[in-house]
Coordinates of C-alpha atoms and ligand atoms in Angstrom, one line a residue:
M1 CA 144.1 11.7 -91.3
A2 CA 141.8 9.1 -89.8
A3 CA 143.1 6.9 -87.0
I4 CA 143.8 3.3 -87.9
R5 CA 141.2 0.9 -86.6
L6 CA 141.0 -2.9 -86.3
G7 CA 140.0 -4.4 -89.7
D8 CA 141.5 -1.6 -91.7
V9 CA 144.1 -2.3 -94.3
A10 CA 147.5 -1.5 -92.7
P11 CA 148.7 1.6 -94.5
N12 CA 151.5 0.9 -97.0
F13 CA 154.7 2.9 -97.1
D14 CA 158.2 2.9 -98.5
A15 CA 161.0 3.3 -95.9
Q16 CA 164.7 2.9 -95.2
S17 CA 165.6 0.1 -92.8
T18 CA 168.7 -1.6 -91.5
E19 CA 168.1 -4.4 -94.0
G20 CA 167.7 -2.0 -97.0
D21 CA 164.8 0.0 -98.5
I22 CA 161.5 -1.7 -98.1
N23 CA 157.9 -1.4 -99.4
F24 CA 156.0 -2.5 -96.4
H25 CA 153.3 -4.6 -98.2
E26 CA 155.9 -6.2 -100.4
W27 CA 158.1 -6.9 -97.5
L28 CA 155.2 -8.6 -95.6
G29 CA 154.4 -10.8 -98.6
D30 CA 152.0 -13.6 -97.5
S31 CA 153.2 -13.6 -93.9
W32 CA 151.6 -12.2 -90.7
G33 CA 153.5 -9.1 -89.5
V34 CA 154.4 -7.3 -86.4
L35 CA 155.2 -3.6 -86.7
F36 CA 156.4 -2.1 -83.4
S37 CA 157.8 1.3 -82.5
H38 CA 160.2 2.3 -79.8
P39 CA 160.9 5.8 -78.6
A40 CA 164.6 6.2 -79.4
D41 CA 167.9 4.4 -80.0
Y42 CA 170.4 4.0 -77.2
T43 CA 167.8 3.9 -74.5
P44 CA 167.7 1.2 -71.8
V45 CA 164.2 -0.3 -72.1
C46 CA 164.3 -0.4 -75.9
T47 CA 167.6 -2.2 -75.7
T48 CA 166.1 -5.0 -73.7
E49 CA 163.0 -5.2 -75.9
L50 CA 164.9 -5.5 -79.2
G51 CA 167.2 -8.1 -77.7
T52 CA 164.2 -10.1 -76.5
V53 CA 162.5 -10.0 -79.9
A54 CA 165.8 -11.2 -81.5
K55 CA 165.8 -14.2 -79.2
Y56 CA 162.2 -15.0 -80.0
K57 CA 162.8 -15.3 -83.8
A58 CA 162.1 -19.0 -83.8
E59 CA 158.8 -18.4 -82.1
F60 CA 157.8 -15.8 -84.7
D61 CA 159.0 -17.9 -87.6
K62 CA 156.9 -20.9 -86.3
R63 CA 153.8 -18.7 -86.6
N64 CA 154.8 -17.3 -90.0
V65 CA 155.2 -13.8 -88.5
K66 CA 157.7 -11.3 -89.8
V67 CA 158.8 -8.6 -87.3
I68 CA 159.9 -5.1 -88.1
A69 CA 160.8 -2.3 -85.6
L70 CA 160.8 1.4 -86.0
S71 CA 162.2 4.5 -84.4
V72 CA 162.7 8.1 -85.5
D73 CA 166.5 7.8 -85.5
G74 CA 168.6 7.2 -88.6
I75 CA 170.3 4.2 -90.1
E76 CA 173.8 5.0 -88.8
S77 CA 172.4 5.4 -85.3
H78 CA 170.4 2.1 -85.6
N79 CA 173.5 0.2 -86.8
G80 CA 175.7 1.5 -84.0
W81 CA 173.0 0.7 -81.4
I82 CA 172.5 -2.8 -82.9
N83 CA 176.1 -3.6 -81.9
D84 CA 175.3 -2.6 -78.3
I85 CA 172.1 -4.7 -78.3
N86 CA 174.0 -7.7 -79.6
E87 CA 176.7 -7.2 -77.0
T88 CA 174.6 -6.4 -74.0
Q89 CA 171.7 -8.8 -74.7
Q90 CA 173.9 -11.7 -75.9
T91 CA 172.0 -12.0 -79.2
T92 CA 172.1 -11.0 -82.8
V93 CA 169.4 -8.6 -84.0
N94 CA 167.8 -10.5 -86.9
F95 CA 165.0 -8.3 -88.1
P96 CA 164.9 -4.8 -89.8
I97 CA 164.6 -1.5 -87.9
I98 CA 163.0 1.3 -89.9
A99 CA 164.8 4.6 -89.8
D100 CA 161.8 7.0 -89.7
E101 CA 163.7 10.3 -89.4
D102 CA 161.1 12.3 -91.2
R103 CA 158.4 10.6 -89.0
K104 CA 156.4 9.7 -92.1
V105 CA 155.5 6.2 -90.9
S106 CA 155.1 7.3 -87.2
V107 CA 152.5 9.8 -88.3
L108 CA 150.8 7.4 -90.7
Y109 CA 150.4 4.9 -87.9
D110 CA 149.6 7.5 -85.2
M111 CA 152.6 6.5 -83.1
I112 CA 153.4 10.0 -81.8
H113 CA 151.1 10.9 -79.0
P114 CA 151.9 14.6 -78.4
N115 CA 150.7 14.7 -74.9
A116 CA 153.1 11.9 -74.0
D117 CA 156.0 13.2 -76.1
S118 CA 155.9 15.7 -79.0
Q119 CA 158.8 14.1 -80.9
L120 CA 159.2 10.5 -80.0
T121 CA 157.0 7.5 -80.7
V122 CA 155.2 5.7 -78.0
R123 CA 155.5 1.9 -77.8
S124 CA 153.0 0.9 -80.4
V125 CA 152.4 -2.7 -81.6
F126 CA 150.4 -3.6 -84.7
V127 CA 149.7 -7.2 -85.7
I128 CA 148.8 -7.5 -89.4
A129 CA 147.3 -10.6 -91.1
P130 CA 148.3 -12.0 -94.4
D131 CA 145.4 -10.1 -96.1
K132 CA 147.1 -6.9 -94.7
T133 CA 144.3 -6.1 -92.3
V134 CA 145.2 -4.8 -88.8
K135 CA 144.2 -7.5 -86.3
L136 CA 145.6 -6.0 -83.1
M137 CA 146.9 -2.7 -81.8
I138 CA 148.5 -2.2 -78.4
T139 CA 150.0 1.0 -77.0
Y140 CA 152.4 1.2 -74.1
P141 CA 154.1 4.2 -72.6
A142 CA 157.9 4.7 -73.1
S143 CA 158.6 3.6 -69.6
T144 CA 157.0 0.1 -69.8
G145 CA 158.8 -2.6 -71.8
R146 CA 156.4 -4.8 -73.7
N147 CA 155.6 -8.4 -72.7
F148 CA 156.5 -10.4 -75.9
D149 CA 155.1 -13.6 -74.4
E150 CA 151.8 -11.8 -74.4
L151 CA 152.3 -10.8 -78.0
L152 CA 152.9 -14.4 -79.0
R153 CA 149.8 -15.4 -76.9
V154 CA 147.6 -12.9 -78.8
I155 CA 149.1 -14.0 -82.2
D156 CA 148.2 -17.6 -81.3
S157 CA 144.6 -16.5 -80.4
L158 CA 144.3 -14.5 -83.7
Q159 CA 145.5 -17.5 -85.7
L160 CA 143.1 -19.8 -84.0
T161 CA 140.3 -17.5 -84.9
A162 CA 141.5 -17.1 -88.5
Y163 CA 142.1 -20.8 -89.1
H164 CA 139.9 -22.7 -86.7
K165 CA 136.8 -20.6 -86.0
V166 CA 137.5 -20.4 -82.2
A167 CA 138.0 -17.5 -79.9
T168 CA 139.9 -17.6 -76.7
P169 CA 138.5 -16.9 -73.2
A170 CA 139.9 -14.7 -70.4
N171 CA 143.5 -15.5 -69.5
W172 CA 143.7 -18.3 -72.1
N173 CA 147.0 -19.9 -72.7
N174 CA 148.2 -22.3 -75.3
G175 CA 146.6 -25.7 -74.6
D176 CA 143.5 -24.4 -72.8
D177 CA 140.0 -24.9 -74.0
C178 CA 138.7 -22.4 -76.6
V179 CA 135.4 -20.8 -77.2
V180 CA 133.4 -21.7 -80.4
V181 CA 132.7 -18.4 -82.2
P182 CA 129.1 -17.3 -82.1
A183 CA 128.8 -17.5 -85.9
V184 CA 128.9 -21.3 -85.6
E185 CA 125.5 -22.9 -84.9
T186 CA 125.5 -25.4 -82.1
V187 CA 124.2 -28.1 -84.5
D188 CA 127.3 -27.6 -86.7
I189 CA 129.8 -28.0 -83.9
P190 CA 130.3 -31.8 -83.9
A191 CA 131.3 -31.8 -87.6
L192 CA 133.6 -28.8 -87.1
F193 CA 135.1 -29.8 -83.8
P194 CA 135.4 -33.6 -83.6
K195 CA 137.2 -33.4 -80.2
G196 CA 133.9 -32.6 -78.7
F197 CA 132.4 -29.5 -77.0
K198 CA 130.7 -28.5 -73.8
E199 CA 127.6 -26.2 -73.9
V200 CA 127.8 -24.1 -70.7
K201 CA 125.1 -21.8 -72.1
P202 CA 123.7 -21.7 -75.6
Y203 CA 126.0 -18.7 -76.3
L204 CA 129.1 -20.2 -74.4
R205 CA 130.4 -23.4 -76.1
L206 CA 133.8 -24.6 -75.2
T207 CA 136.0 -27.0 -77.2
P208 CA 139.5 -28.4 -76.8
Q209 CA 142.1 -26.3 -78.7
P210 CA 141.6 -27.6 -82.3
N211 CA 145.2 -27.4 -83.6
L212 CA 146.7 -29.7 -80.9
N213 CA 147.0 -33.4 -81.1
Ligands
LIG301 C1 163.8 3.5 -72.7 O1 163.7 2.8 -73.8 O2 164.5 3.1 -71.8 C2 163.0 4.7 -72.5 C3 162.8 5.6 -73.6 C4 162.1 6.7 -73.4 C5 161.7 7.0 -72.1 C6 161.9 6.1 -71.0 C7 162.6 5.0 -71.3

């Protein structure tokens, strides 16, 4: 099976989840999506990650992003663990967790890296656009909890590119100047970016973030 690459259509699948059986593409609908795997239920780092994602629901909703987690444990295990997450992280898990006991989805998305662990998934993150193409893939080891502020930052960047024809420079944060994508001719910039632009070099044109007042 070929590895998934950026721009590919995210492979579709049917799966059991804590919110019922899903068909992934139907579940995504017209939203952006985040599919993220964690190595196992009842583990400390994962507990903090899922609690954090639950607390960020309003941030994901604001960006029209649906979030779904995955691990290779079963529904009963997931449901018991969700109680622990809610208790220890003072939140309510508000997104589905896929029960991938047969590892079908983990294999489809290349989430098991045998030289790291032969059975458990690594911490994969896939961001999927409304057209179902994969826009971002990040892989962390089991021992490193993910930075979900970084995930939101990248989603903001992806959406700026998708909707406003800008890229984002190194260490960009919401509110900073953006880079006009190379496909836009300098002559066309004033019409497209009425807030103005600065031509540092013919190939490096900066403009205020277009979607802010
Ligand atoms: C954890 O989620 O805490 C974890 C899982 C597997 C290996 C190391 C940490």
